[in-house]
């Protein structure tokens, strides 16, 4: 006979651990198990924020996310907001500090501090964590759920799915959770792509040759008619395969979804934010005997300044007054409205999040309980919610995990 438990939580990442903690605190001693396929759960927590774990952001709103509707996301975020998150971690012994960017990190600057505190809190709440226990199937049997995997089977009154999406599959979030909930009646968005992922360019493009160059730039996604759809300004890193950095990661999911619907959608970079082709053209006209390189190198890394001149067919050291109108305008366009020939992305293995998943419309937002399969709850990245870089996806995990875990034992 399968072991019987009150609640089985599938996945012991950020959302799953949060669900386990609050289920245990709300469940008055009911048997709760946390199942995770990894030998050591919490790998994503340990690698987040360069190993420091960007726990949240000082200000989080529904507009920081994409996927399901802002109104639905807002309803869940408000149930467990940033001040409550800060207080929660303080009570666990993890003090957070705010950096200039607004990101909140543990004062220890060590992600292990966060993971160890969550694991300890889950144990103290009475959740039984079982590592290396991969769940292959969850099916209804009578009024219960049968949770099955290579390690055996469990019979649970209720189940919380916190398996993540498809990003960083080595951590265990390989997309199998989507198959499990689909078999229970849920739909998955037609498009599931990497989010917060570096973008690739042709090897022949000049940007891969600038690998290591970092600059504050604006990336704008434009429709086939040229209308600006979304834009992000921030640190932009040239890599040997294309582009990365916060501005690129933030716009990546929007670009990938836009080109899937319209291959004519384009990504445009403004290397000097706030400038236009007209303003740069006017500045070049006023340089006199100064060179274009001198002008650009005062505002951009010199390697990039040289490359932009070459791209526009401009002698970087020639006096600016010698430039023809055609070359001058070509340089101004290269600086402010360069179309990027994106070839793709670095894939789920390099993505920090997943865009797509189970629509929030299929859940009761007061509890995160499934509308199509009563007794089933969903939280975290398995839902069609993904945030921009800066701790927003963790905040979604804390908020949705709290709602699901505390409701699942009522």
mmCIF file of C-alpha atoms in Angstrom:
data_model
loop_
_atom_site.group_PDB
_atom_site.id
_atom_site.type_symbol
_atom_site.label_atom_id
_atom_site.label_comp_id
_atom_site.label_asym_id
_atom_site.label_seq_id
_atom_site.Cartn_x
_atom_site.Cartn_y
_atom_site.Cartn_z
ATOM 1 C CA UNK A 1 0.000 0.000 0.000
ATOM 2 C CA UNK A 2 1.344 3.467 -0.865
ATOM 3 C CA UNK A 3 2.267 5.711 2.026
ATOM 4 C CA UNK A 4 -0.509 8.205 2.764
ATOM 5 C CA UNK A 5 0.173 11.904 3.374
ATOM 6 C CA UNK A 6 -2.018 14.948 3.648
ATOM 7 C CA UNK A 7 -0.008 17.092 1.221
ATOM 8 C CA UNK A 8 2.683 16.301 -1.340
ATOM 9 C CA UNK A 9 4.678 19.246 -2.683
ATOM 10 C CA UNK A 10 6.457 18.389 -5.912
ATOM 11 C CA UNK A 11 9.624 20.462 -6.261
ATOM 12 C CA UNK A 12 11.779 21.915 -3.471
ATOM 13 C CA UNK A 13 13.058 25.051 -5.124
ATOM 14 C CA UNK A 14 12.180 28.558 -3.960
ATOM 15 C CA UNK A 15 8.409 28.242 -4.482
ATOM 16 C CA UNK A 16 8.233 24.666 -3.210
ATOM 17 C CA UNK A 17 10.177 25.390 -0.044
ATOM 18 C CA UNK A 18 8.001 28.438 0.596
ATOM 19 C CA UNK A 19 4.893 26.315 0.107
ATOM 20 C CA UNK A 20 6.284 23.678 2.462
ATOM 21 C CA UNK A 21 7.085 26.196 5.177
ATOM 22 C CA UNK A 22 3.646 27.809 5.136
ATOM 23 C CA UNK A 23 1.795 24.536 4.737
ATOM 24 C CA UNK A 24 3.607 23.218 7.780
ATOM 25 C CA UNK A 25 2.944 26.366 9.773
ATOM 26 C CA UNK A 26 -0.742 26.308 8.832
ATOM 27 C CA UNK A 27 -1.347 22.571 8.888
ATOM 28 C CA UNK A 28 -1.354 21.728 12.590
ATOM 29 C CA UNK A 29 0.880 18.672 12.330
ATOM 30 C CA UNK A 30 -0.574 17.166 9.177
ATOM 31 C CA UNK A 31 1.859 14.917 7.270
ATOM 32 C CA UNK A 32 3.516 17.007 4.526
ATOM 33 C CA UNK A 33 6.232 15.792 2.182
ATOM 34 C CA UNK A 34 8.478 17.848 -0.085
ATOM 35 C CA UNK A 35 9.668 15.784 -3.046
ATOM 36 C CA UNK A 36 12.590 16.860 -5.222
ATOM 37 C CA UNK A 37 14.383 14.951 -7.962
ATOM 38 C CA UNK A 38 17.759 16.509 -7.212
ATOM 39 C CA UNK A 39 20.153 14.971 -4.716
ATOM 40 C CA UNK A 40 20.682 18.464 -3.283
ATOM 41 C CA UNK A 41 17.596 20.673 -3.734
ATOM 42 C CA UNK A 42 17.785 24.416 -4.227
ATOM 43 C CA UNK A 43 20.384 24.609 -6.987
ATOM 44 C CA UNK A 44 18.758 27.661 -8.579
ATOM 45 C CA UNK A 45 18.882 29.518 -5.286
ATOM 46 C CA UNK A 46 22.593 28.806 -4.966
ATOM 47 C CA UNK A 47 23.500 30.116 -8.432
ATOM 48 C CA UNK A 48 21.188 33.134 -8.409
ATOM 49 C CA UNK A 49 22.729 36.581 -8.366
ATOM 50 C CA UNK A 50 26.215 35.298 -9.043
ATOM 51 C CA UNK A 51 26.049 33.046 -5.993
ATOM 52 C CA UNK A 52 24.722 35.811 -3.737
ATOM 53 C CA UNK A 53 20.968 35.244 -4.328
ATOM 54 C CA UNK A 54 19.008 38.348 -5.269
ATOM 55 C CA UNK A 55 16.138 37.575 -2.882
ATOM 56 C CA UNK A 56 13.793 40.321 -4.100
ATOM 57 C CA UNK A 57 13.645 43.959 -5.194
ATOM 58 C CA UNK A 58 12.764 46.896 -2.967
ATOM 59 C CA UNK A 59 9.769 47.730 -5.161
ATOM 60 C CA UNK A 60 7.800 45.035 -6.991
ATOM 61 C CA UNK A 61 4.640 45.538 -9.040
ATOM 62 C CA UNK A 62 2.639 43.619 -11.585
ATOM 63 C CA UNK A 63 4.181 45.662 -14.425
ATOM 64 C CA UNK A 64 7.534 44.034 -13.671
ATOM 65 C CA UNK A 65 6.143 40.756 -15.025
ATOM 66 C CA UNK A 66 4.922 39.325 -18.304
ATOM 67 C CA UNK A 67 2.731 36.366 -19.191
ATOM 68 C CA UNK A 68 -0.646 36.295 -17.442
ATOM 69 C CA UNK A 69 -2.679 39.457 -16.906
ATOM 70 C CA UNK A 70 -1.290 42.197 -14.634
ATOM 71 C CA UNK A 71 -4.468 42.175 -12.532
ATOM 72 C CA UNK A 72 -4.078 38.471 -11.763
ATOM 73 C CA UNK A 73 -0.391 38.809 -10.932
ATOM 74 C CA UNK A 74 -1.075 41.823 -8.692
ATOM 75 C CA UNK A 75 -3.634 39.894 -6.673
ATOM 76 C CA UNK A 76 -1.089 37.258 -5.717
ATOM 77 C CA UNK A 77 1.822 39.626 -5.122
ATOM 78 C CA UNK A 78 -0.267 41.614 -2.658
ATOM 79 C CA UNK A 79 -0.856 38.531 -0.512
ATOM 80 C CA UNK A 80 2.834 38.353 0.340
ATOM 81 C CA UNK A 81 4.542 41.617 -0.591
ATOM 82 C CA UNK A 82 8.114 42.869 -0.309
ATOM 83 C CA UNK A 83 7.881 44.179 3.289
ATOM 84 C CA UNK A 84 6.460 40.855 4.384
ATOM 85 C CA UNK A 85 9.208 39.030 2.479
ATOM 86 C CA UNK A 86 11.894 41.081 4.231
ATOM 87 C CA UNK A 87 10.266 40.362 7.605
ATOM 88 C CA UNK A 88 9.956 36.654 6.769
ATOM 89 C CA UNK A 89 13.649 36.299 6.015
ATOM 90 C CA UNK A 90 14.618 38.398 9.022
ATOM 91 C CA UNK A 91 12.659 35.985 11.207
ATOM 92 C CA UNK A 92 14.650 33.145 9.596
ATOM 93 C CA UNK A 93 17.873 34.904 10.553
ATOM 94 C CA UNK A 94 18.598 36.257 7.069
ATOM 95 C CA UNK A 95 18.982 40.024 7.086
ATOM 96 C CA UNK A 96 18.690 41.662 3.670
ATOM 97 C CA UNK A 97 20.491 44.730 2.339
ATOM 98 C CA UNK A 98 19.447 47.023 -0.472
ATOM 99 C CA UNK A 99 21.930 47.874 -3.209
ATOM 100 C CA UNK A 100 21.887 50.948 -5.469
ATOM 101 C CA UNK A 101 19.976 49.042 -8.149
ATOM 102 C CA UNK A 102 17.157 48.335 -5.704
ATOM 103 C CA UNK A 103 18.048 44.653 -5.491
ATOM 104 C CA UNK A 104 17.913 43.022 -2.065
ATOM 105 C CA UNK A 105 20.642 40.533 -1.142
ATOM 106 C CA UNK A 106 21.505 38.761 2.115
ATOM 107 C CA UNK A 107 24.072 40.743 4.091
ATOM 108 C CA UNK A 108 26.252 37.625 3.999
ATOM 109 C CA UNK A 109 26.496 37.913 0.179
ATOM 110 C CA UNK A 110 26.149 34.130 0.177
ATOM 111 C CA UNK A 111 23.204 32.320 -1.423
ATOM 112 C CA UNK A 112 23.823 29.336 0.853
ATOM 113 C CA UNK A 113 22.613 31.505 3.738
ATOM 114 C CA UNK A 114 19.214 31.793 2.051
ATOM 115 C CA UNK A 115 18.906 28.131 1.100
ATOM 116 C CA UNK A 116 20.003 26.839 4.508
ATOM 117 C CA UNK A 117 17.491 29.118 6.237
ATOM 118 C CA UNK A 118 14.649 27.899 4.006
ATOM 119 C CA UNK A 119 15.576 24.237 4.488
ATOM 120 C CA UNK A 120 15.780 24.721 8.239
ATOM 121 C CA UNK A 121 12.429 26.523 8.323
ATOM 122 C CA UNK A 122 10.779 23.755 6.294
ATOM 123 C CA UNK A 123 12.050 21.111 8.716
ATOM 124 C CA UNK A 124 10.936 23.144 11.745
ATOM 125 C CA UNK A 125 7.494 23.530 10.178
ATOM 126 C CA UNK A 126 7.223 19.758 9.938
ATOM 127 C CA UNK A 127 7.701 19.274 6.214
ATOM 128 C CA UNK A 128 9.495 16.031 5.383
ATOM 129 C CA UNK A 129 11.995 16.815 2.600
ATOM 130 C CA UNK A 130 12.885 13.834 0.412
ATOM 131 C CA UNK A 131 15.681 14.503 -2.051
ATOM 132 C CA UNK A 132 16.468 12.364 -5.084
ATOM 133 C CA UNK A 133 12.749 11.535 -5.233
ATOM 134 C CA UNK A 134 11.731 12.336 -8.807
ATOM 135 C CA UNK A 135 8.010 12.441 -9.551
ATOM 136 C CA UNK A 136 7.104 10.977 -12.924
ATOM 137 C CA UNK A 137 3.309 10.983 -12.689
ATOM 138 C CA UNK A 138 0.496 12.423 -10.601
ATOM 139 C CA UNK A 139 -2.963 10.970 -11.195
ATOM 140 C CA UNK A 140 -6.353 11.053 -9.541
ATOM 141 C CA UNK A 141 -7.428 7.864 -7.840
ATOM 142 C CA UNK A 142 -10.656 8.032 -5.938
ATOM 143 C CA UNK A 143 -10.691 11.250 -3.947
ATOM 144 C CA UNK A 144 -6.892 11.341 -3.642
ATOM 145 C CA UNK A 145 -3.822 11.803 -5.801
ATOM 146 C CA UNK A 146 -1.368 9.023 -6.519
ATOM 147 C CA UNK A 147 2.149 10.472 -6.798
ATOM 148 C CA UNK A 148 4.467 8.041 -8.560
ATOM 149 C CA UNK A 149 8.135 7.840 -9.412
ATOM 150 C CA UNK A 150 11.142 5.497 -9.460
ATOM 151 C CA UNK A 151 11.345 5.718 -5.662
ATOM 152 C CA UNK A 152 7.814 4.431 -5.181
ATOM 153 C CA UNK A 153 4.393 5.996 -4.764
ATOM 154 C CA UNK A 154 2.509 8.159 -2.299
ATOM 155 C CA UNK A 155 -1.176 8.750 -1.793
ATOM 156 C CA UNK A 156 -1.879 12.425 -1.048
ATOM 157 C CA UNK A 157 -5.068 14.250 -0.239
ATOM 158 C CA UNK A 158 -3.725 17.350 -2.004
ATOM 159 C CA UNK A 159 -0.747 18.194 -4.228
ATOM 160 C CA UNK A 160 1.218 21.394 -4.817
ATOM 161 C CA UNK A 161 3.115 21.497 -8.102
ATOM 162 C CA UNK A 162 6.244 23.646 -7.767
ATOM 163 C CA UNK A 163 8.385 21.977 -10.420
ATOM 164 C CA UNK A 164 9.532 25.156 -12.149
ATOM 165 C CA UNK A 165 9.556 25.663 -15.901
ATOM 166 C CA UNK A 166 12.334 24.616 -18.269
ATOM 167 C CA UNK A 167 15.191 26.963 -17.389
ATOM 168 C CA UNK A 168 18.435 25.520 -16.021
ATOM 169 C CA UNK A 169 17.293 21.918 -16.616
ATOM 170 C CA UNK A 170 20.313 20.526 -14.742
ATOM 171 C CA UNK A 171 18.705 21.896 -11.576
ATOM 172 C CA UNK A 172 15.696 19.639 -12.166
ATOM 173 C CA UNK A 173 13.290 22.049 -13.855
ATOM 174 C CA UNK A 174 13.332 20.263 -17.187
ATOM 175 C CA UNK A 175 9.714 20.929 -18.160
ATOM 176 C CA UNK A 176 8.348 17.594 -16.976
ATOM 177 C CA UNK A 177 6.035 19.413 -14.589
ATOM 178 C CA UNK A 178 4.166 20.773 -17.605
ATOM 179 C CA UNK A 179 3.471 17.228 -18.784
ATOM 180 C CA UNK A 180 2.229 16.217 -15.321
ATOM 181 C CA UNK A 181 -0.279 19.062 -15.010
ATOM 182 C CA UNK A 182 -1.356 18.721 -18.656
ATOM 183 C CA UNK A 183 -2.299 15.095 -17.916
ATOM 184 C CA UNK A 184 -4.460 16.420 -15.081
ATOM 185 C CA UNK A 185 -6.377 18.682 -17.444
ATOM 186 C CA UNK A 186 -4.400 21.921 -17.542
ATOM 187 C CA UNK A 187 -3.384 23.745 -20.685
ATOM 188 C CA UNK A 188 0.096 25.109 -21.324
ATOM 189 C CA UNK A 189 0.577 28.305 -23.295
ATOM 190 C CA UNK A 190 1.173 27.689 -26.996
ATOM 191 C CA UNK A 191 4.592 29.305 -26.681
ATOM 192 C CA UNK A 192 7.115 28.324 -24.011
ATOM 193 C CA UNK A 193 10.497 30.007 -24.477
ATOM 194 C CA UNK A 194 13.576 30.907 -22.482
ATOM 195 C CA UNK A 195 13.358 34.189 -20.571
ATOM 196 C CA UNK A 196 16.198 36.281 -19.171
ATOM 197 C CA UNK A 197 18.461 34.668 -21.751
ATOM 198 C CA UNK A 198 21.421 35.974 -23.813
ATOM 199 C CA UNK A 199 20.744 36.513 -27.516
ATOM 200 C CA UNK A 200 22.958 35.336 -30.363
ATOM 201 C CA UNK A 201 24.236 37.127 -33.455
ATOM 202 C CA UNK A 202 26.015 35.865 -36.586
ATOM 203 C CA UNK A 203 29.716 35.144 -35.925
ATOM 204 C CA UNK A 204 30.542 37.517 -38.788
ATOM 205 C CA UNK A 205 28.873 40.473 -37.044
ATOM 206 C CA UNK A 206 31.212 42.962 -35.398
ATOM 207 C CA UNK A 207 29.639 42.616 -31.914
ATOM 208 C CA UNK A 208 31.043 39.122 -31.110
ATOM 209 C CA UNK A 209 34.466 40.583 -31.891
ATOM 210 C CA UNK A 210 33.946 43.041 -29.017
ATOM 211 C CA UNK A 211 33.515 40.281 -26.423
ATOM 212 C CA UNK A 212 33.902 41.732 -22.926
ATOM 213 C CA UNK A 213 32.861 45.284 -23.815
ATOM 214 C CA UNK A 214 30.122 46.611 -21.532
ATOM 215 C CA UNK A 215 28.078 49.761 -22.068
ATOM 216 C CA UNK A 216 24.808 51.291 -20.891
ATOM 217 C CA UNK A 217 22.518 51.020 -23.924
ATOM 218 C CA UNK A 218 18.832 51.008 -24.821
ATOM 219 C CA UNK A 219 17.292 48.038 -26.602
ATOM 220 C CA UNK A 220 13.964 48.594 -28.334
ATOM 221 C CA UNK A 221 11.669 45.961 -29.792
ATOM 222 C CA UNK A 222 9.889 47.257 -32.892
ATOM 223 C CA UNK A 223 7.006 45.841 -34.873
ATOM 224 C CA UNK A 224 7.247 45.343 -38.627
ATOM 225 C CA UNK A 225 5.811 48.875 -39.028
ATOM 226 C CA UNK A 226 8.497 50.353 -36.776
ATOM 227 C CA UNK A 227 6.282 50.925 -33.749
ATOM 228 C CA UNK A 228 8.132 50.617 -30.452
ATOM 229 C CA UNK A 229 6.647 47.710 -28.466
ATOM 230 C CA UNK A 230 8.909 47.684 -25.412
ATOM 231 C CA UNK A 231 12.331 49.081 -24.486
ATOM 232 C CA UNK A 232 14.879 48.461 -21.743
ATOM 233 C CA UNK A 233 17.908 50.551 -20.811
ATOM 234 C CA UNK A 234 20.767 49.082 -18.825
ATOM 235 C CA UNK A 235 24.137 47.422 -18.834
ATOM 236 C CA UNK A 236 24.713 45.654 -22.158
ATOM 237 C CA UNK A 237 27.499 43.116 -22.584
ATOM 238 C CA UNK A 238 29.049 42.083 -25.881
ATOM 239 C CA UNK A 239 29.867 38.366 -25.848
ATOM 240 C CA UNK A 240 31.566 35.941 -28.205
ATOM 241 C CA UNK A 241 28.118 34.707 -29.256
ATOM 242 C CA UNK A 242 26.184 37.988 -29.277
ATOM 243 C CA UNK A 243 24.738 40.088 -26.468
ATOM 244 C CA UNK A 244 23.949 39.657 -22.786
ATOM 245 C CA UNK A 245 23.589 41.859 -19.723
ATOM 246 C CA UNK A 246 20.468 43.132 -17.916
ATOM 247 C CA UNK A 247 18.984 45.080 -20.849
ATOM 248 C CA UNK A 248 19.299 42.062 -23.147
ATOM 249 C CA UNK A 249 17.993 39.572 -20.595
ATOM 250 C CA UNK A 250 14.991 41.769 -19.842
ATOM 251 C CA UNK A 251 13.970 42.169 -23.475
ATOM 252 C CA UNK A 252 14.774 38.605 -24.558
ATOM 253 C CA UNK A 253 11.384 37.034 -23.798
ATOM 254 C CA UNK A 254 9.574 39.917 -25.471
ATOM 255 C CA UNK A 255 11.738 39.549 -28.579
ATOM 256 C CA UNK A 256 11.360 35.764 -28.783
ATOM 257 C CA UNK A 257 7.591 35.952 -28.456
ATOM 258 C CA UNK A 258 7.313 38.848 -30.903
ATOM 259 C CA UNK A 259 9.300 37.159 -33.676
ATOM 260 C CA UNK A 260 7.352 33.929 -33.185
ATOM 261 C CA UNK A 261 4.204 35.890 -34.052
ATOM 262 C CA UNK A 262 5.834 38.185 -36.633
ATOM 263 C CA UNK A 263 9.262 37.339 -38.091
ATOM 264 C CA UNK A 264 9.527 40.963 -39.244
ATOM 265 C CA UNK A 265 9.734 42.250 -35.659
ATOM 266 C CA UNK A 266 13.148 43.794 -35.022
ATOM 267 C CA UNK A 267 15.492 44.534 -32.148
ATOM 268 C CA UNK A 268 17.223 47.911 -32.307
ATOM 269 C CA UNK A 269 20.060 49.183 -30.114
ATOM 270 C CA UNK A 270 20.788 52.781 -29.146
ATOM 271 C CA UNK A 271 24.366 52.782 -27.926
ATOM 272 C CA UNK A 272 24.014 56.212 -26.299
ATOM 273 C CA UNK A 273 20.633 56.276 -24.497
ATOM 274 C CA UNK A 274 18.608 59.437 -24.877
ATOM 275 C CA UNK A 275 20.201 60.406 -28.174
ATOM 276 C CA UNK A 276 18.555 60.296 -31.587
ATOM 277 C CA UNK A 277 19.949 60.058 -35.085
ATOM 278 C CA UNK A 278 19.214 63.776 -35.509
ATOM 279 C CA UNK A 279 20.982 64.809 -32.303
ATOM 280 C CA UNK A 280 24.114 62.777 -33.091
ATOM 281 C CA UNK A 281 24.118 64.112 -36.650
ATOM 282 C CA UNK A 282 23.941 67.661 -35.302
ATOM 283 C CA UNK A 283 26.767 66.972 -32.843
ATOM 284 C CA UNK A 284 28.958 65.563 -35.626
ATOM 285 C CA UNK A 285 28.308 68.638 -37.756
ATOM 286 C CA UNK A 286 29.556 70.837 -34.946
ATOM 287 C CA UNK A 287 32.819 68.977 -34.327
ATOM 288 C CA UNK A 288 34.869 70.922 -36.860
ATOM 289 C CA UNK A 289 38.369 69.455 -37.003
ATOM 290 C CA UNK A 290 37.753 67.009 -34.151
ATOM 291 C CA UNK A 291 37.515 63.374 -35.188
ATOM 292 C CA UNK A 292 34.421 61.169 -34.898
ATOM 293 C CA UNK A 293 36.455 58.746 -32.802
ATOM 294 C CA UNK A 294 37.317 61.448 -30.271
ATOM 295 C CA UNK A 295 33.645 62.376 -30.002
ATOM 296 C CA UNK A 296 32.400 58.784 -29.600
ATOM 297 C CA UNK A 297 35.228 57.576 -27.354
ATOM 298 C CA UNK A 298 34.277 60.273 -24.839
ATOM 299 C CA UNK A 299 30.905 58.516 -24.418
ATOM 300 C CA UNK A 300 31.549 54.897 -25.378
ATOM 301 C CA UNK A 301 34.282 52.278 -24.916
ATOM 302 C CA UNK A 302 36.961 52.982 -27.531
ATOM 303 C CA UNK A 303 36.722 49.511 -29.092
ATOM 304 C CA UNK A 304 33.010 50.042 -29.672
ATOM 305 C CA UNK A 305 33.606 53.560 -31.019
ATOM 306 C CA UNK A 306 36.091 52.176 -33.558
ATOM 307 C CA UNK A 307 33.652 49.414 -34.559
ATOM 308 C CA UNK A 308 30.773 51.840 -35.090
ATOM 309 C CA UNK A 309 32.914 54.005 -37.326
ATOM 310 C CA UNK A 310 33.914 50.956 -39.345
ATOM 311 C CA UNK A 311 30.285 49.834 -39.584
ATOM 312 C CA UNK A 312 29.334 53.235 -40.988
ATOM 313 C CA UNK A 313 32.295 53.350 -43.369
ATOM 314 C CA UNK A 314 33.795 56.343 -41.579
ATOM 315 C CA UNK A 315 37.503 57.062 -41.074
ATOM 316 C CA UNK A 316 37.581 57.343 -37.262
ATOM 317 C CA UNK A 317 40.510 59.754 -37.213
ATOM 318 C CA UNK A 318 39.565 62.078 -40.071
ATOM 319 C CA UNK A 319 38.292 65.571 -39.168
ATOM 320 C CA UNK A 320 34.525 65.482 -38.806
ATOM 321 C CA UNK A 321 34.047 68.393 -41.206
ATOM 322 C CA UNK A 322 35.400 66.149 -43.970
ATOM 323 C CA UNK A 323 32.531 63.675 -43.591
ATOM 324 C CA UNK A 324 29.973 63.600 -46.370
ATOM 325 C CA UNK A 325 26.365 63.930 -45.298
ATOM 326 C CA UNK A 326 25.817 60.285 -46.232
ATOM 327 C CA UNK A 327 28.654 59.001 -44.016
ATOM 328 C CA UNK A 328 27.733 61.329 -41.165
ATOM 329 C CA UNK A 329 24.135 60.125 -41.178
ATOM 330 C CA UNK A 330 25.265 56.518 -41.466
ATOM 331 C CA UNK A 331 27.361 56.944 -38.323
ATOM 332 C CA UNK A 332 24.505 58.667 -36.486
ATOM 333 C CA UNK A 333 22.199 55.769 -37.403
ATOM 334 C CA UNK A 334 24.779 53.191 -36.305
ATOM 335 C CA UNK A 335 25.023 54.886 -32.918
ATOM 336 C CA UNK A 336 21.309 55.369 -32.274
ATOM 337 C CA UNK A 337 19.221 52.948 -34.332
ATOM 338 C CA UNK A 338 21.247 49.905 -35.230
ATOM 339 C CA UNK A 339 19.093 46.915 -36.152
ATOM 340 C CA UNK A 340 20.459 43.707 -34.630
ATOM 341 C CA UNK A 341 20.389 40.553 -36.812
ATOM 342 C CA UNK A 342 19.486 38.234 -33.929
ATOM 343 C CA UNK A 343 19.835 34.568 -34.867
ATOM 344 C CA UNK A 344 18.392 33.089 -31.673
ATOM 345 C CA UNK A 345 19.139 32.653 -27.980
ATOM 346 C CA UNK A 346 21.428 30.596 -25.735
ATOM 347 C CA UNK A 347 18.608 28.210 -24.787
ATOM 348 C CA UNK A 348 17.052 27.027 -21.555
ATOM 349 C CA UNK A 349 20.427 25.888 -20.219
ATOM 350 C CA UNK A 350 21.526 29.560 -20.072
ATOM 351 C CA UNK A 351 18.119 31.078 -19.278
ATOM 352 C CA UNK A 352 17.275 32.362 -15.813
ATOM 353 C CA UNK A 353 13.521 31.908 -16.253
ATOM 354 C CA UNK A 354 10.816 30.447 -18.477
ATOM 355 C CA UNK A 355 8.273 32.468 -20.447
ATOM 356 C CA UNK A 356 5.019 30.544 -20.673
ATOM 357 C CA UNK A 357 3.303 27.862 -18.627
ATOM 358 C CA UNK A 358 -0.084 27.351 -17.019
ATOM 359 C CA UNK A 359 -2.285 30.459 -17.414
ATOM 360 C CA UNK A 360 -3.380 32.017 -14.134
ATOM 361 C CA UNK A 361 -6.925 32.023 -15.537
ATOM 362 C CA UNK A 362 -6.968 28.278 -14.782
ATOM 363 C CA UNK A 363 -6.283 28.876 -11.061
ATOM 364 C CA UNK A 364 -8.318 30.306 -8.207
ATOM 365 C CA UNK A 365 -6.175 33.301 -7.342
ATOM 366 C CA UNK A 366 -7.226 33.346 -3.671
ATOM 367 C CA UNK A 367 -5.622 29.928 -3.173
ATOM 368 C CA UNK A 368 -3.673 28.984 -6.344
ATOM 369 C CA UNK A 369 -5.936 25.908 -6.539
ATOM 370 C CA UNK A 370 -6.671 24.486 -9.958
ATOM 371 C CA UNK A 371 -10.071 25.257 -11.443
ATOM 372 C CA UNK A 372 -9.909 22.077 -13.531
ATOM 373 C CA UNK A 373 -8.523 19.653 -10.953
ATOM 374 C CA UNK A 374 -9.666 20.400 -7.379
ATOM 375 C CA UNK A 375 -7.049 19.595 -4.760
ATOM 376 C CA UNK A 376 -4.195 20.487 -7.096
ATOM 377 C CA UNK A 377 -2.287 23.728 -6.436
ATOM 378 C CA UNK A 378 0.355 25.428 -8.583
ATOM 379 C CA UNK A 379 3.014 27.987 -7.716
ATOM 380 C CA UNK A 380 6.263 29.432 -9.004
ATOM 381 C CA UNK A 381 7.632 29.152 -12.506
ATOM 382 C CA UNK A 382 5.214 26.478 -13.685
ATOM 383 C CA UNK A 383 2.713 29.328 -13.968
ATOM 384 C CA UNK A 384 2.657 31.660 -16.955
ATOM 385 C CA UNK A 385 4.421 34.466 -15.073
ATOM 386 C CA UNK A 386 7.982 35.672 -15.608
ATOM 387 C CA UNK A 387 9.632 38.776 -14.219
ATOM 388 C CA UNK A 388 12.447 41.013 -15.295
ATOM 389 C CA UNK A 389 15.920 40.685 -13.841
ATOM 390 C CA UNK A 390 16.471 41.952 -10.307
ATOM 391 C CA UNK A 391 14.818 39.540 -7.863
ATOM 392 C CA UNK A 392 11.316 39.713 -9.330
ATOM 393 C CA UNK A 393 11.071 36.005 -10.146
ATOM 394 C CA UNK A 394 12.049 35.125 -6.604
ATOM 395 C CA UNK A 395 9.368 37.462 -5.283
ATOM 396 C CA UNK A 396 6.846 35.626 -7.447
ATOM 397 C CA UNK A 397 8.083 32.349 -5.925
ATOM 398 C CA UNK A 398 7.715 33.654 -2.347
ATOM 399 C CA UNK A 399 4.270 35.158 -2.986
ATOM 400 C CA UNK A 400 2.749 32.302 -4.966
ATOM 401 C CA UNK A 401 4.377 29.657 -2.763
ATOM 402 C CA UNK A 402 2.927 31.291 0.333
ATOM 403 C CA UNK A 403 -0.570 31.433 -1.135
ATOM 404 C CA UNK A 404 -0.502 27.831 -2.394
ATOM 405 C CA UNK A 405 1.098 26.315 0.694
ATOM 406 C CA UNK A 406 -1.054 28.024 3.276
ATOM 407 C CA UNK A 407 -4.250 27.266 1.319
ATOM 408 C CA UNK A 408 -3.487 23.626 0.504
ATOM 409 C CA UNK A 409 -3.816 22.447 4.130
ATOM 410 C CA UNK A 410 -7.022 24.290 4.944
#
